[in-house]
Coordinates of C-alpha atoms (C1' of nucleotides) in Angstrom, one line a residue:
Chain A
M1 CA 22.3 34.6 165.3
P2 CA 22.0 31.0 164.5
E3 CA 23.5 30.4 161.4
L4 CA 24.8 26.2 160.2
P5 CA 26.9 26.0 162.9
E6 CA 24.3 26.9 165.6
V7 CA 21.4 25.2 164.3
E8 CA 23.9 21.9 164.1
T9 CA 24.8 22.7 167.9
I10 CA 21.0 22.4 168.9
R11 CA 20.4 19.8 166.6
R12 CA 23.2 17.4 168.2
Q13 CA 21.8 18.6 171.8
L14 CA 18.3 18.0 171.1
A15 CA 18.6 15.1 168.6
P16 CA 19.0 12.6 172.1
V17 CA 16.2 14.0 174.3
V18 CA 13.9 14.3 171.3
E19 CA 14.1 11.4 168.7
G20 CA 11.7 8.4 169.6
R21 CA 9.6 10.7 172.1
T22 CA 6.3 11.5 171.5
V23 CA 4.9 15.2 171.1
E24 CA 2.2 14.8 173.5
R25 CA 1.3 18.8 172.8
L26 CA 2.6 21.5 170.8
E27 CA 1.4 24.6 172.6
I28 CA 1.8 27.6 170.2
I29 CA 1.8 31.0 172.6
D30 CA 2.5 33.5 169.7
P31 CA 0.5 32.9 166.4
R32 CA 2.8 34.7 164.2
L33 CA 5.3 31.6 164.7
V34 CA 3.0 29.7 162.4
T35 CA 1.6 32.2 159.9
P36 CA -0.1 32.1 157.8
E37 CA -1.5 29.0 159.5
D38 CA -4.2 28.7 162.1
P39 CA -2.4 27.7 165.2
G40 CA -5.1 25.4 166.6
E41 CA -4.8 23.5 163.4
F42 CA -1.3 23.6 163.2
A43 CA -0.9 22.0 167.1
R44 CA -3.2 19.6 166.1
A45 CA -0.9 18.2 163.2
V46 CA 1.6 17.9 165.3
D47 CA 0.3 16.7 168.2
G48 CA 0.5 12.8 169.1
N49 CA 3.1 12.3 166.6
T50 CA 6.6 10.8 167.6
V51 CA 9.8 12.4 166.7
E52 CA 11.4 10.0 163.9
Q53 CA 14.6 12.0 163.6
L54 CA 15.9 15.6 163.9
S55 CA 18.1 17.0 161.3
R56 CA 19.4 19.9 159.5
R57 CA 19.1 21.7 156.3
G58 CA 21.1 25.0 155.9
K59 CA 19.5 27.1 158.8
Y60 CA 16.5 24.7 159.0
L61 CA 15.9 22.2 162.0
V62 CA 14.2 19.3 160.7
W63 CA 11.5 17.5 162.8
E64 CA 10.3 14.3 161.0
L65 CA 7.4 12.9 162.3
S66 CA 5.9 9.5 162.8
G67 CA 2.9 10.7 160.2
A68 CA 5.1 11.4 157.4
G69 CA 5.0 15.0 158.0
Y70 CA 8.1 17.4 158.7
L71 CA 8.1 20.0 161.1
L72 CA 10.5 22.7 159.4
V73 CA 11.7 25.6 162.4
H74 CA 14.1 28.5 161.6
L75 CA 15.2 30.6 164.1
R76 CA 16.1 33.5 162.5
M77 CA 17.8 36.5 164.5
T78 CA 17.2 35.6 168.0
G79 CA 15.1 32.3 168.3
T80 CA 16.6 29.5 170.9
L81 CA 15.2 26.3 171.9
L82 CA 15.6 25.2 175.6
Y83 CA 14.9 21.5 177.2
D84 CA 13.8 21.4 180.5
I85 CA 14.3 25.1 181.3
G86 CA 10.9 26.9 182.3
D87 CA 9.0 30.2 182.5
L88 CA 11.2 32.6 180.1
S89 CA 9.8 35.8 179.1
H90 CA 9.5 35.8 175.0
T91 CA 8.3 32.2 175.0
R92 CA 6.7 31.7 171.9
A93 CA 5.6 28.1 172.0
V94 CA 6.1 24.9 174.3
I95 CA 6.6 21.3 173.3
R96 CA 5.5 18.7 175.8
L97 CA 6.9 15.1 175.2
S98 CA 5.8 12.0 176.1
D99 CA 8.1 11.3 178.8
G100 CA 7.7 14.4 180.7
G101 CA 10.5 16.4 178.8
R102 CA 9.7 20.2 177.9
I103 CA 10.8 22.3 174.7
T104 CA 10.5 25.9 175.2
F105 CA 11.0 28.1 171.7
V106 CA 11.9 31.6 173.1
D107 CA 12.4 34.0 170.3
P108 CA 12.3 38.0 171.6
R109 CA 12.4 39.4 168.2
R110 CA 9.7 37.2 166.6
F111 CA 11.0 36.2 163.5
G112 CA 11.3 32.7 163.9
T113 CA 9.2 30.6 161.7
A114 CA 7.6 27.1 162.4
Q115 CA 6.1 25.1 159.2
L116 CA 4.7 22.2 158.3
V117 CA 5.0 20.0 155.3
T118 CA 3.2 16.9 154.6
G119 CA 6.1 14.4 153.0
A120 CA 9.4 14.0 151.3
E121 CA 8.2 15.4 148.5
E122 CA 6.7 18.4 149.6
R123 CA 9.8 18.7 151.7
D124 CA 12.0 18.5 149.0
R125 CA 10.3 21.2 147.2
F126 CA 10.1 23.4 150.1
F127 CA 14.0 23.1 150.6
G128 CA 14.6 22.9 146.6
D129 CA 13.2 26.4 145.9
R130 CA 14.9 28.0 148.9
L131 CA 17.9 26.3 149.8
G132 CA 21.4 25.6 147.6
I133 CA 24.0 23.2 148.4
E134 CA 24.8 21.8 152.3
P135 CA 28.8 23.2 152.6
F136 CA 29.3 19.7 154.5
S137 CA 28.4 17.5 151.6
P138 CA 30.5 15.9 149.2
E139 CA 29.4 17.4 146.0
F140 CA 30.5 21.1 147.6
T141 CA 33.8 21.1 145.5
P142 CA 36.1 24.2 144.6
E143 CA 34.9 23.3 141.4
L144 CA 31.1 23.9 142.4
L145 CA 31.9 27.0 144.3
R146 CA 33.2 28.1 140.9
E147 CA 30.5 27.3 139.3
L148 CA 28.1 29.1 141.8
L149 CA 30.0 32.4 141.4
R150 CA 30.3 32.2 137.4
S151 CA 29.7 35.7 136.0
R152 CA 28.2 37.1 139.0
R153 CA 29.0 40.4 139.4
T154 CA 27.5 40.6 142.9
P155 CA 29.9 41.7 146.0
I156 CA 31.5 38.0 146.9
K157 CA 30.0 38.5 150.9
A158 CA 26.3 38.8 148.9
A159 CA 26.7 35.7 147.5
L160 CA 28.1 33.6 150.1
L161 CA 25.0 35.2 152.1
D162 CA 22.5 34.0 149.6
Q163 CA 20.9 30.6 150.9
Q164 CA 19.8 29.6 147.0
R165 CA 23.4 29.2 146.2
I166 CA 24.9 28.0 149.1
A167 CA 22.9 27.0 152.6
G168 CA 23.5 28.1 156.1
I169 CA 26.2 30.6 155.8
G170 CA 25.1 34.0 157.7
N171 CA 26.5 37.1 158.5
I172 CA 29.2 35.7 161.5
Y173 CA 30.9 33.0 159.3
A174 CA 30.6 34.9 155.6
D175 CA 33.0 37.5 157.4
E176 CA 35.4 35.0 158.9
A177 CA 35.7 32.9 155.7
L178 CA 36.5 35.6 153.8
F179 CA 39.5 36.8 155.9
R180 CA 40.7 33.0 156.0
A181 CA 40.4 33.4 152.3
R182 CA 42.1 36.8 152.3
M183 CA 39.6 38.1 150.1
H184 CA 37.7 41.4 150.1
P185 CA 34.1 41.2 150.9
L186 CA 33.3 43.5 147.8
H187 CA 35.1 41.8 145.3
P188 CA 32.8 40.9 142.2
A189 CA 31.9 37.1 142.7
G190 CA 32.3 36.1 139.3
T191 CA 36.0 37.0 138.7
L192 CA 37.7 34.9 141.3
R193 CA 40.9 32.6 139.8
R194 CA 41.3 29.1 140.7
P195 CA 43.6 29.7 143.8
Q196 CA 41.2 32.5 145.4
I197 CA 38.1 30.3 144.9
E198 CA 40.3 27.1 146.1
R199 CA 41.2 29.7 149.1
L200 CA 37.4 30.4 149.9
H201 CA 36.4 26.6 149.8
R202 CA 38.9 26.3 152.3
G203 CA 38.2 29.7 154.5
I204 CA 34.3 28.3 154.3
L205 CA 34.2 24.6 155.6
D206 CA 37.2 25.8 158.1
S207 CA 35.3 28.5 159.5
L208 CA 31.8 26.5 159.7
T209 CA 33.9 23.4 161.1
A210 CA 35.4 25.7 164.0
G211 CA 32.2 27.2 164.9
I212 CA 30.5 23.8 165.3
E213 CA 33.7 22.7 167.4
A214 CA 33.2 25.6 169.6
R215 CA 29.4 25.1 169.6
G216 CA 28.2 27.9 168.1
A217 CA 28.9 32.2 168.7
S218 CA 26.9 33.4 171.7
I219 CA 26.9 37.1 170.4
D220 CA 23.4 38.0 171.7
D221 CA 20.7 35.4 172.1
F222 CA 22.2 32.3 171.2
R223 CA 22.0 29.2 173.5
H224 CA 22.5 25.7 174.5
V225 CA 19.2 23.6 174.6
D226 CA 20.1 24.0 178.5
G227 CA 21.1 27.9 178.2
A228 CA 24.8 27.5 178.3
R229 CA 26.5 29.7 175.7
G230 CA 28.6 28.8 172.6
S231 CA 32.6 30.1 172.8
F232 CA 33.0 30.7 168.9
Q233 CA 32.7 34.3 169.6
N234 CA 36.0 34.3 171.5
E235 CA 37.5 32.8 168.2
F236 CA 36.0 35.7 165.9
L237 CA 39.2 36.6 163.7
V238 CA 37.5 39.4 162.5
H239 CA 33.8 39.8 163.0
R240 CA 32.6 42.2 165.5
R241 CA 36.5 43.0 165.6
E242 CA 36.3 46.8 164.8
G243 CA 39.3 48.8 165.7
R244 CA 41.3 45.5 167.3
P245 CA 44.8 44.4 165.7
C246 CA 44.1 41.6 162.5
S247 CA 45.7 38.4 164.1
N248 CA 48.0 38.0 161.0
C249 CA 49.3 41.9 160.1
A250 CA 48.1 43.9 163.3
T251 CA 46.2 46.6 161.4
P252 CA 43.0 47.3 163.0
V253 CA 39.9 45.6 161.7
K254 CA 37.8 47.8 159.9
K255 CA 34.1 47.9 159.2
I256 CA 32.2 48.6 156.8
R257 CA 28.6 48.2 154.8
A258 CA 28.2 44.9 152.2
A259 CA 25.0 43.4 151.1
G260 CA 23.1 45.6 153.8
R261 CA 25.4 44.1 156.6
G262 CA 27.7 45.1 158.9
T263 CA 31.2 43.7 157.3
Y264 CA 34.3 43.3 159.2
L265 CA 37.6 42.8 157.6
C266 CA 41.5 43.6 157.8
P267 CA 42.2 46.2 155.1
E268 CA 45.7 44.9 154.6
C269 CA 45.2 40.9 154.5
Q270 CA 41.7 41.2 152.5
S271 CA 42.9 43.1 149.4
K272 CA 39.9 43.9 146.7
Chain B
dC1 C1' 17.3 37.3 135.9
dG2 C1' 19.4 40.4 138.6
dA3 C1' 20.0 44.0 142.1
dC4 C1' 18.3 46.5 145.6
dA5 C1' 14.7 48.8 149.1
dC6 C1' 11.4 47.6 151.9
dT7 C1' 9.2 45.0 155.9
dC8 C1' 8.9 41.9 160.0
dC9 C1' 10.2 43.3 165.6
dT10 C1' 12.0 44.6 169.8
dG11 C1' 16.2 45.1 172.9
dA12 C1' 20.1 47.7 173.1
dT13 C1' 22.8 52.0 172.2
dG14 C1' 23.8 57.0 171.8
dG15 C1' 22.5 61.5 171.7
dC16 C1' 21.1 65.6 174.5
Chain C
dT1 C1' 17.8 60.2 184.5
dG2 C1' 14.6 60.0 180.7
dC3 C1' 13.3 60.3 176.3
dC4 C1' 13.7 59.6 171.4
dA5 C1' 15.6 58.2 167.1
dT6 C1' 18.5 54.7 165.3
dC7 C1' 20.3 50.5 164.7
dA8 C1' 20.7 44.9 164.4
dG9 C1' 19.9 41.5 160.2
dG10 C1' 17.2 36.7 157.6
dA11 C1' 14.4 35.8 154.4
dG12 C1' 10.3 37.3 151.8
dT13 C1' 8.3 40.4 148.9
dG14 C1' 8.1 44.2 145.4
dT15 C1' 10.0 47.3 142.1
dC16 C1' 12.6 48.8 138.5

DNA sequence: CGACACTCCTGATGGC
DNA sequence: TGCCATCAGGAGTGTC
């Protein structure tokens, strides 16, 4: 499932082939992608615009368009963006670029979304309502993390998945960050002491960085823009490793449920 | 406000 | 081998 590192991987690969190009035509094959908007109107608003910049906010891919609008794409569970690869099943939309380039949005489970906002103010309001701090921004310090978790009784894993606190962490990186921090996923978020906060802060940044360096995790549908797989799934320390030995103490990795998600941990290393 | 259940969706998986 | 039920989950919405 595309989380921050996967979306960042897509952004880095796609930016050089879309920035400065004009969208000749956006073809929306599955109207669900843009609900509640009208697909025809949506496409007309995008067509003819030049892509000024491709950026990322949380798990959103942000297309800045020359007409002062922003196309906000979220891949959700199974969305992928492929460049110059043709005729795949589950194709929900196709972008044809002025230089002949072709971007295909493929999404088997149809959870992905595309939205348009008309300007920087509306964009900032959109993200302001939904997303918290960017983990790689200088403002994301252990002090801020402590502030974000203060007095919350919810399990720490649920807090990490809350996009309104920290943007971009999903199920994979929450598990990996908590293992690196030697912290139990069900530990109440607000009771962490200073050294634990520091470890968690480090664990978040290290796991996201490792994910980006490995160009994302291809555990099921995630692919690079050329269809290749990321390799971070080969470096998972606990995620999806039930029954396999902990890299630190060889205790079998355990699977539990936390925040309604399948959650993996080392019962020895991650104390509650 | 917080915590949780429910919803969307479809391919993969497991039981018999 | 075939069929059916169940599972997976990001984020929005509804409920208490």
